[in-house]
mmCIF file of the C-alpha atoms, coordinates in Angstrom:
data_MODEL
# 
_entry.id   MODEL 
# 
loop_
_atom_site.group_PDB 
_atom_site.id 
_atom_site.type_symbol 
_atom_site.label_atom_id 
_atom_site.label_alt_id 
_atom_site.label_comp_id 
_atom_site.label_asym_id 
_atom_site.label_entity_id 
_atom_site.label_seq_id 
_atom_site.pdbx_PDB_ins_code 
_atom_site.Cartn_x 
_atom_site.Cartn_y 
_atom_site.Cartn_z 
_atom_site.occupancy 
_atom_site.B_iso_or_equiv 
_atom_site.pdbx_formal_charge 
_atom_site.auth_seq_id 
_atom_site.auth_comp_id 
_atom_site.auth_asym_id 
_atom_site.auth_atom_id 
_atom_site.pdbx_PDB_model_num 
ATOM 1   C CA . MET A 1 1   ? 8.602   24.179  22.255 1.00 0.00 ? 1   MET A CA 1 
ATOM 2   C CA . LYS A 1 2   ? 8.265   22.485  18.723 1.00 0.00 ? 2   LYS A CA 1 
ATOM 3   C CA . ILE A 1 3   ? 7.784   18.336  18.914 1.00 0.00 ? 3   ILE A CA 1 
ATOM 4   C CA . LYS A 1 4   ? 9.927   16.551  16.266 1.00 0.00 ? 4   LYS A CA 1 
ATOM 5   C CA . GLY A 1 5   ? 8.501   13.406  14.528 1.00 0.00 ? 5   GLY A CA 1 
ATOM 6   C CA . LYS A 1 6   ? 10.578  10.630  16.058 1.00 0.00 ? 6   LYS A CA 1 
ATOM 7   C CA . ALA A 1 7   ? 9.205   12.161  19.786 1.00 0.00 ? 7   ALA A CA 1 
ATOM 8   C CA . LEU A 1 8   ? 5.607   10.901  18.946 1.00 0.00 ? 8   LEU A CA 1 
ATOM 9   C CA . GLN A 1 9   ? 4.976   7.060   18.081 1.00 0.00 ? 9   GLN A CA 1 
ATOM 10  C CA . LEU A 1 10  ? 2.492   4.101   18.119 1.00 0.00 ? 10  LEU A CA 1 
ATOM 11  C CA . ARG A 1 11  ? 2.293   2.081   20.960 1.00 0.00 ? 11  ARG A CA 1 
ATOM 12  C CA . VAL A 1 12  ? 0.449   -1.171  21.283 1.00 0.00 ? 12  VAL A CA 1 
ATOM 13  C CA . ASN A 1 13  ? -0.335  -3.127  23.856 1.00 0.00 ? 13  ASN A CA 1 
ATOM 14  C CA . ASN A 1 14  ? 1.944   -0.465  25.728 1.00 0.00 ? 14  ASN A CA 1 
ATOM 15  C CA . LYS A 1 15  ? 4.959   -1.348  23.494 1.00 0.00 ? 15  LYS A CA 1 
ATOM 16  C CA . THR A 1 16  ? 6.455   0.848   20.701 1.00 0.00 ? 16  THR A CA 1 
ATOM 17  C CA . ILE A 1 17  ? 6.322   -0.636  17.696 1.00 0.00 ? 17  ILE A CA 1 
ATOM 18  C CA . ALA A 1 18  ? 9.848   -1.151  16.179 1.00 0.00 ? 18  ALA A CA 1 
ATOM 19  C CA . LEU A 1 19  ? 12.150  0.623   14.061 1.00 0.00 ? 19  LEU A CA 1 
ATOM 20  C CA . SER A 1 20  ? 9.040   2.828   12.472 1.00 0.00 ? 20  SER A CA 1 
ATOM 21  C CA . THR A 1 21  ? 9.701   5.649   9.949  1.00 0.00 ? 21  THR A CA 1 
ATOM 22  C CA . SER A 1 22  ? 6.448   7.036   10.274 1.00 0.00 ? 22  SER A CA 1 
ATOM 23  C CA . CYS A 1 23  ? 3.117   7.261   12.017 1.00 0.00 ? 23  CYS A CA 1 
ATOM 24  C CA . SER A 1 24  ? -0.483  9.078   11.857 1.00 0.00 ? 24  SER A CA 1 
ATOM 25  C CA . LEU A 1 25  ? -3.336  8.395   14.207 1.00 0.00 ? 25  LEU A CA 1 
ATOM 26  C CA . ASN A 1 26  ? -6.808  9.860   11.972 1.00 0.00 ? 26  ASN A CA 1 
ATOM 27  C CA . THR A 1 27  ? -10.262 11.024  13.512 1.00 0.00 ? 27  THR A CA 1 
ATOM 28  C CA . THR A 1 28  ? -13.031 12.174  11.468 1.00 0.00 ? 28  THR A CA 1 
ATOM 29  C CA . THR A 1 29  ? -16.270 13.255  12.813 1.00 0.00 ? 29  THR A CA 1 
ATOM 30  C CA . GLN A 1 30  ? -19.213 11.586  11.913 1.00 0.00 ? 30  GLN A CA 1 
ATOM 31  C CA . VAL A 1 31  ? -22.343 14.308  11.438 1.00 0.00 ? 31  VAL A CA 1 
ATOM 32  C CA . THR A 1 32  ? -26.031 13.076  11.724 1.00 0.00 ? 32  THR A CA 1 
ATOM 33  C CA . ASP A 1 33  ? -28.139 14.412  8.870  1.00 0.00 ? 33  ASP A CA 1 
ATOM 34  C CA . SER A 1 34  ? -30.719 16.264  11.276 1.00 0.00 ? 34  SER A CA 1 
ATOM 35  C CA . LYS A 1 35  ? -32.476 18.725  9.090  1.00 0.00 ? 35  LYS A CA 1 
ATOM 36  C CA . THR A 1 36  ? -36.121 19.355  8.957  1.00 0.00 ? 36  THR A CA 1 
ATOM 37  C CA . LYS A 1 37  ? -38.905 21.560  7.585  1.00 0.00 ? 37  LYS A CA 1 
ATOM 38  C CA . ASP A 1 38  ? -38.633 24.085  10.259 1.00 0.00 ? 38  ASP A CA 1 
ATOM 39  C CA . ASP A 1 39  ? -34.455 24.492  9.834  1.00 0.00 ? 39  ASP A CA 1 
ATOM 40  C CA . ALA A 1 40  ? -33.502 27.402  8.219  1.00 0.00 ? 40  ALA A CA 1 
ATOM 41  C CA . ASN A 1 41  ? -32.185 27.472  4.681  1.00 0.00 ? 41  ASN A CA 1 
ATOM 42  C CA . GLY A 1 42  ? -28.637 25.652  4.756  1.00 0.00 ? 42  GLY A CA 1 
ATOM 43  C CA . PRO A 1 43  ? -27.205 22.131  6.270  1.00 0.00 ? 43  PRO A CA 1 
ATOM 44  C CA . ALA A 1 44  ? -28.123 20.791  9.612  1.00 0.00 ? 44  ALA A CA 1 
ATOM 45  C CA . GLY A 1 45  ? -26.442 18.246  11.704 1.00 0.00 ? 45  GLY A CA 1 
ATOM 46  C CA . GLU A 1 46  ? -25.809 16.824  15.105 1.00 0.00 ? 46  GLU A CA 1 
ATOM 47  C CA . PHE A 1 47  ? -22.690 15.329  16.150 1.00 0.00 ? 47  PHE A CA 1 
ATOM 48  C CA . ASP A 1 48  ? -22.489 11.604  16.518 1.00 0.00 ? 48  ASP A CA 1 
ATOM 49  C CA . PHE A 1 49  ? -19.544 10.077  17.256 1.00 0.00 ? 49  PHE A CA 1 
ATOM 50  C CA . VAL A 1 50  ? -15.999 10.323  16.537 1.00 0.00 ? 50  VAL A CA 1 
ATOM 51  C CA . ASP A 1 51  ? -14.602 7.530   13.939 1.00 0.00 ? 51  ASP A CA 1 
ATOM 52  C CA . TRP A 1 52  ? -10.726 6.917   14.102 1.00 0.00 ? 52  TRP A CA 1 
ATOM 53  C CA . ASN A 1 53  ? -7.373  4.854   12.930 1.00 0.00 ? 53  ASN A CA 1 
ATOM 54  C CA . ALA A 1 54  ? -3.853  4.530   12.709 1.00 0.00 ? 54  ALA A CA 1 
ATOM 55  C CA . SER A 1 55  ? -1.260  3.592   10.564 1.00 0.00 ? 55  SER A CA 1 
ATOM 56  C CA . SER A 1 56  ? 2.411   2.733   10.925 1.00 0.00 ? 56  SER A CA 1 
ATOM 57  C CA . GLU A 1 57  ? 5.357   2.572   8.246  1.00 0.00 ? 57  GLU A CA 1 
ATOM 58  C CA . ASN A 1 58  ? 8.462   0.402   9.950  1.00 0.00 ? 58  ASN A CA 1 
ATOM 59  C CA . VAL A 1 59  ? 11.628  -0.852  8.693  1.00 0.00 ? 59  VAL A CA 1 
ATOM 60  C CA . VAL A 1 60  ? 10.986  -4.788  9.368  1.00 0.00 ? 60  VAL A CA 1 
ATOM 61  C CA . GLY A 1 61  ? 13.338  -5.979  12.200 1.00 0.00 ? 61  GLY A CA 1 
ATOM 62  C CA . ALA A 1 62  ? 14.169  -4.939  15.650 1.00 0.00 ? 62  ALA A CA 1 
ATOM 63  C CA . ASN A 1 63  ? 16.726  -2.827  17.532 1.00 0.00 ? 63  ASN A CA 1 
ATOM 64  C CA . GLU A 1 64  ? 19.436  -4.773  19.152 1.00 0.00 ? 64  GLU A CA 1 
ATOM 65  C CA . ASN A 1 65  ? 18.930  -5.613  23.285 1.00 0.00 ? 65  ASN A CA 1 
ATOM 66  C CA . VAL A 1 66  ? 15.581  -3.791  23.235 1.00 0.00 ? 66  VAL A CA 1 
ATOM 67  C CA . THR A 1 67  ? 12.923  -6.057  24.595 1.00 0.00 ? 67  THR A CA 1 
ATOM 68  C CA . ASN A 1 68  ? 10.194  -3.657  25.281 1.00 0.00 ? 68  ASN A CA 1 
ATOM 69  C CA . GLU A 1 69  ? 8.932   -3.295  21.593 1.00 0.00 ? 69  GLU A CA 1 
ATOM 70  C CA . MET A 1 70  ? 6.328   -4.728  18.874 1.00 0.00 ? 70  MET A CA 1 
ATOM 71  C CA . VAL A 1 71  ? 7.763   -6.406  16.045 1.00 0.00 ? 71  VAL A CA 1 
ATOM 72  C CA . TYR A 1 72  ? 6.367   -7.720  12.394 1.00 0.00 ? 72  TYR A CA 1 
ATOM 73  C CA . ALA A 1 73  ? 5.933   -11.414 14.029 1.00 0.00 ? 73  ALA A CA 1 
ATOM 74  C CA . GLU A 1 74  ? 3.748   -10.325 16.971 1.00 0.00 ? 74  GLU A CA 1 
ATOM 75  C CA . LEU A 1 75  ? 1.476   -7.636  14.876 1.00 0.00 ? 75  LEU A CA 1 
ATOM 76  C CA . MET A 1 76  ? 1.063   -10.501 12.553 1.00 0.00 ? 76  MET A CA 1 
ATOM 77  C CA . GLU A 1 77  ? -0.152  -13.056 15.259 1.00 0.00 ? 77  GLU A CA 1 
ATOM 78  C CA . LEU A 1 78  ? -2.446  -10.283 16.959 1.00 0.00 ? 78  LEU A CA 1 
ATOM 79  C CA . GLN A 1 79  ? -3.673  -9.455  13.280 1.00 0.00 ? 79  GLN A CA 1 
ATOM 80  C CA . LEU A 1 80  ? -4.139  -13.400 12.888 1.00 0.00 ? 80  LEU A CA 1 
ATOM 81  C CA . ALA A 1 81  ? -6.117  -13.710 16.080 1.00 0.00 ? 81  ALA A CA 1 
ATOM 82  C CA . GLY A 1 82  ? -8.481  -10.907 15.882 1.00 0.00 ? 82  GLY A CA 1 
ATOM 83  C CA . THR A 1 83  ? -7.138  -9.302  18.750 1.00 0.00 ? 83  THR A CA 1 
ATOM 84  C CA . VAL A 1 84  ? -8.327  -6.226  20.584 1.00 0.00 ? 84  VAL A CA 1 
ATOM 85  C CA . ILE A 1 85  ? -5.657  -4.209  21.086 1.00 0.00 ? 85  ILE A CA 1 
ATOM 86  C CA . ASP A 1 86  ? -4.672  -1.170  23.198 1.00 0.00 ? 86  ASP A CA 1 
ATOM 87  C CA . LEU A 1 87  ? -3.175  1.521   20.491 1.00 0.00 ? 87  LEU A CA 1 
ATOM 88  C CA . SER A 1 88  ? -2.198  4.707   21.857 1.00 0.00 ? 88  SER A CA 1 
ATOM 89  C CA . CYS A 1 89  ? -0.326  7.608   19.638 1.00 0.00 ? 89  CYS A CA 1 
ATOM 90  C CA . GLU A 1 90  ? 2.299   8.999   22.894 1.00 0.00 ? 90  GLU A CA 1 
ATOM 91  C CA . LEU A 1 91  ? 5.261   11.511  22.939 1.00 0.00 ? 91  LEU A CA 1 
ATOM 92  C CA . MET A 1 92  ? 8.180   9.767   24.042 1.00 0.00 ? 92  MET A CA 1 
ATOM 93  C CA . ALA A 1 93  ? 10.744  10.728  26.547 1.00 0.00 ? 93  ALA A CA 1 
ATOM 94  C CA . ASN A 1 94  ? 14.585  11.521  25.650 1.00 0.00 ? 94  ASN A CA 1 
ATOM 95  C CA . ALA A 1 95  ? 13.108  10.500  21.848 1.00 0.00 ? 95  ALA A CA 1 
ATOM 96  C CA . LEU A 1 96  ? 16.250  12.429  19.778 1.00 0.00 ? 96  LEU A CA 1 
ATOM 97  C CA . GLY A 1 97  ? 18.784  10.349  21.010 1.00 0.00 ? 97  GLY A CA 1 
ATOM 98  C CA . LYS A 1 98  ? 19.913  6.552   21.712 1.00 0.00 ? 98  LYS A CA 1 
ATOM 99  C CA . ILE A 1 99  ? 17.441  4.250   21.744 1.00 0.00 ? 99  ILE A CA 1 
ATOM 100 C CA . PRO A 1 100 ? 17.324  3.602   25.550 1.00 0.00 ? 100 PRO A CA 1 
ATOM 101 C CA . GLN A 1 101 ? 18.285  -0.139  26.828 1.00 0.00 ? 101 GLN A CA 1 
ATOM 102 C CA . GLY A 1 102 ? 15.140  -1.117  27.796 1.00 0.00 ? 102 GLY A CA 1 
ATOM 103 C CA . GLY A 1 103 ? 12.894  0.920   24.548 1.00 0.00 ? 103 GLY A CA 1 
ATOM 104 C CA . TRP A 1 104 ? 11.414  4.143   24.863 1.00 0.00 ? 104 TRP A CA 1 
ATOM 105 C CA . THR A 1 105 ? 8.928   5.503   27.523 1.00 0.00 ? 105 THR A CA 1 
ATOM 106 C CA . PRO A 1 106 ? 5.928   7.678   27.677 1.00 0.00 ? 106 PRO A CA 1 
ATOM 107 C CA . ASP A 1 107 ? 6.904   11.419  28.328 1.00 0.00 ? 107 ASP A CA 1 
ATOM 108 C CA . THR A 1 108 ? 4.916   11.664  31.484 1.00 0.00 ? 108 THR A CA 1 
ATOM 109 C CA . ALA A 1 109 ? 5.596   15.356  31.938 1.00 0.00 ? 109 ALA A CA 1 
ATOM 110 C CA . THR A 1 110 ? 2.724   18.038  31.282 1.00 0.00 ? 110 THR A CA 1 
ATOM 111 C CA . ASN A 1 111 ? 2.723   19.345  27.754 1.00 0.00 ? 111 ASN A CA 1 
ATOM 112 C CA . LYS A 1 112 ? 0.238   21.768  26.600 1.00 0.00 ? 112 LYS A CA 1 
ATOM 113 C CA . ALA A 1 113 ? 1.141   21.354  22.925 1.00 0.00 ? 113 ALA A CA 1 
ATOM 114 C CA . PHE A 1 114 ? 0.524   17.650  22.941 1.00 0.00 ? 114 PHE A CA 1 
ATOM 115 C CA . ALA A 1 115 ? -1.594  14.973  24.625 1.00 0.00 ? 115 ALA A CA 1 
ATOM 116 C CA . ALA A 1 116 ? -1.318  11.233  24.333 1.00 0.00 ? 116 ALA A CA 1 
ATOM 117 C CA . TYR A 1 117 ? -4.933  9.163   22.867 1.00 0.00 ? 117 TYR A CA 1 
ATOM 118 C CA . GLY A 1 118 ? -5.557  5.981   22.049 1.00 0.00 ? 118 GLY A CA 1 
ATOM 119 C CA . GLY A 1 119 ? -8.203  2.747   22.774 1.00 0.00 ? 119 GLY A CA 1 
ATOM 120 C CA . LYS A 1 120 ? -9.366  -0.452  21.888 1.00 0.00 ? 120 LYS A CA 1 
ATOM 121 C CA . ALA A 1 121 ? -8.196  -1.412  17.796 1.00 0.00 ? 121 ALA A CA 1 
ATOM 122 C CA . LEU A 1 122 ? -7.648  -4.289  15.736 1.00 0.00 ? 122 LEU A CA 1 
ATOM 123 C CA . ILE A 1 123 ? -5.125  -4.586  13.161 1.00 0.00 ? 123 ILE A CA 1 
ATOM 124 C CA . GLU A 1 124 ? -6.837  -4.461  9.711  1.00 0.00 ? 124 GLU A CA 1 
ATOM 125 C CA . SER A 1 125 ? -3.842  -5.059  7.804  1.00 0.00 ? 125 SER A CA 1 
ATOM 126 C CA . VAL A 1 126 ? -0.516  -5.999  7.747  1.00 0.00 ? 126 VAL A CA 1 
ATOM 127 C CA . ASN A 1 127 ? 1.945   -5.479  4.327  1.00 0.00 ? 127 ASN A CA 1 
ATOM 128 C CA . LEU A 1 128 ? 4.943   -6.572  3.771  1.00 0.00 ? 128 LEU A CA 1 
ATOM 129 C CA . SER A 1 129 ? 7.272   -5.449  1.158  1.00 0.00 ? 129 SER A CA 1 
ATOM 130 C CA . ALA A 1 130 ? 10.822  -6.521  0.615  1.00 0.00 ? 130 ALA A CA 1 
ATOM 131 C CA . PRO A 1 131 ? 12.621  -4.544  -2.331 1.00 0.00 ? 131 PRO A CA 1 
ATOM 132 C CA . ALA A 1 132 ? 15.645  -5.743  -3.891 1.00 0.00 ? 132 ALA A CA 1 
ATOM 133 C CA . ASP A 1 133 ? 17.513  -3.097  -3.085 1.00 0.00 ? 133 ASP A CA 1 
ATOM 134 C CA . GLY A 1 134 ? 16.981  -0.754  0.510  1.00 0.00 ? 134 GLY A CA 1 
ATOM 135 C CA . ASN A 1 135 ? 14.900  -2.604  3.642  1.00 0.00 ? 135 ASN A CA 1 
ATOM 136 C CA . ALA A 1 136 ? 12.157  -4.746  4.007  1.00 0.00 ? 136 ALA A CA 1 
ATOM 137 C CA . THR A 1 137 ? 9.355   -2.930  5.347  1.00 0.00 ? 137 THR A CA 1 
ATOM 138 C CA . VAL A 1 138 ? 5.993   -3.344  7.221  1.00 0.00 ? 138 VAL A CA 1 
ATOM 139 C CA . SER A 1 139 ? 3.215   -1.293  6.995  1.00 0.00 ? 139 SER A CA 1 
ATOM 140 C CA . VAL A 1 140 ? 0.242   -1.602  9.691  1.00 0.00 ? 140 VAL A CA 1 
ATOM 141 C CA . ASN A 1 141 ? -3.012  -0.161  9.847  1.00 0.00 ? 141 ASN A CA 1 
ATOM 142 C CA . PHE A 1 142 ? -5.383  0.168   12.719 1.00 0.00 ? 142 PHE A CA 1 
ATOM 143 C CA . LYS A 1 143 ? -9.140  0.402   12.876 1.00 0.00 ? 143 LYS A CA 1 
ATOM 144 C CA . ALA A 1 144 ? -10.782 1.521   16.119 1.00 0.00 ? 144 ALA A CA 1 
ATOM 145 C CA . VAL A 1 145 ? -13.109 -0.362  17.890 1.00 0.00 ? 145 VAL A CA 1 
ATOM 146 C CA . GLY A 1 146 ? -14.018 1.396   20.779 1.00 0.00 ? 146 GLY A CA 1 
ATOM 147 C CA . PRO A 1 147 ? -13.816 5.488   21.541 1.00 0.00 ? 147 PRO A CA 1 
ATOM 148 C CA . LEU A 1 148 ? -10.806 7.222   21.493 1.00 0.00 ? 148 LEU A CA 1 
ATOM 149 C CA . GLY A 1 149 ? -9.695  9.365   24.627 1.00 0.00 ? 149 GLY A CA 1 
ATOM 150 C CA . LYS A 1 150 ? -6.296  10.930  26.534 1.00 0.00 ? 150 LYS A CA 1 
ATOM 151 C CA . VAL A 1 151 ? -4.680  8.132   28.306 1.00 0.00 ? 151 VAL A CA 1 
ATOM 152 C CA . SER A 1 152 ? -4.336  9.113   31.322 1.00 0.00 ? 152 SER A CA 1 
ATOM 153 C CA . GLU A 1 153 ? -8.255  8.702   31.338 1.00 0.00 ? 153 GLU A CA 1 
ATOM 154 C CA . GLN A 1 154 ? -8.281  5.270   30.166 1.00 0.00 ? 154 GLN A CA 1 
ATOM 155 C CA . THR A 1 155 ? -5.508  4.825   32.732 1.00 0.00 ? 155 THR A CA 1 
ATOM 156 C CA . SER A 1 156 ? -7.727  5.664   35.674 1.00 0.00 ? 156 SER A CA 1 
ATOM 157 C CA . GLN A 1 157 ? -10.825 3.995   34.199 1.00 0.00 ? 157 GLN A CA 1 
ATOM 158 C CA . THR A 1 158 ? -8.696  0.875   33.717 1.00 0.00 ? 158 THR A CA 1 
ATOM 159 C CA . ALA A 1 159 ? -7.692  0.929   37.068 1.00 0.00 ? 159 ALA A CA 1 
ATOM 160 C CA . GLU A 1 160 ? -11.571 1.590   38.646 1.00 0.00 ? 160 GLU A CA 1 
ATOM 161 C CA . GLU A 1 161 ? -13.107 -1.278  37.015 1.00 0.00 ? 161 GLU A CA 1 
# 
C-alpha cells in the first residue's frame, strides 16, 4: 500500500491544522563522542537522544462546517502564550475523499507501513504571507520539548498518570 501525502497530517492538541498543503516531521540522533585512546582508529560515539521538529505549510482559512481544525488565529495564540502542545503526525482515515463534516480523524487500523508519532512541542514560529496574487499562507514550525514516541504508547502513558 502506498501512502499518499494528503493522508498524513500534523495534529495540534488533537486537531488537524486547517488547509495544509504540506507538512513534515524531522528527527536527528544526537551522538556523544566517546572516543578514548583505547579505541581503534576511527570515530566512536554513543546514542544520546533524538531531537525532533516539525513544520506545516497551510492556506489561511478553514474548511466550511469543520470545527475540529486548528486555524491561524489559534496557532498564533498558542505561540504567544508559550503553550506546550501535543503534536502528532498521523495517518488520517478517508483522507483521499472530501473532508468529513467533523474533520479528519486518525486511522486506527494497523498499518505496517506507518506508525503515528508525536510528543510535546512549542510553536517556534508562525509566518504569515499574503501575496497580491494567490492565497494567503501560514507556515508553522514546531520544536520538541519532550521525547518523540508512538502516539498509541503516549495515549496509554497519559491514561496511567
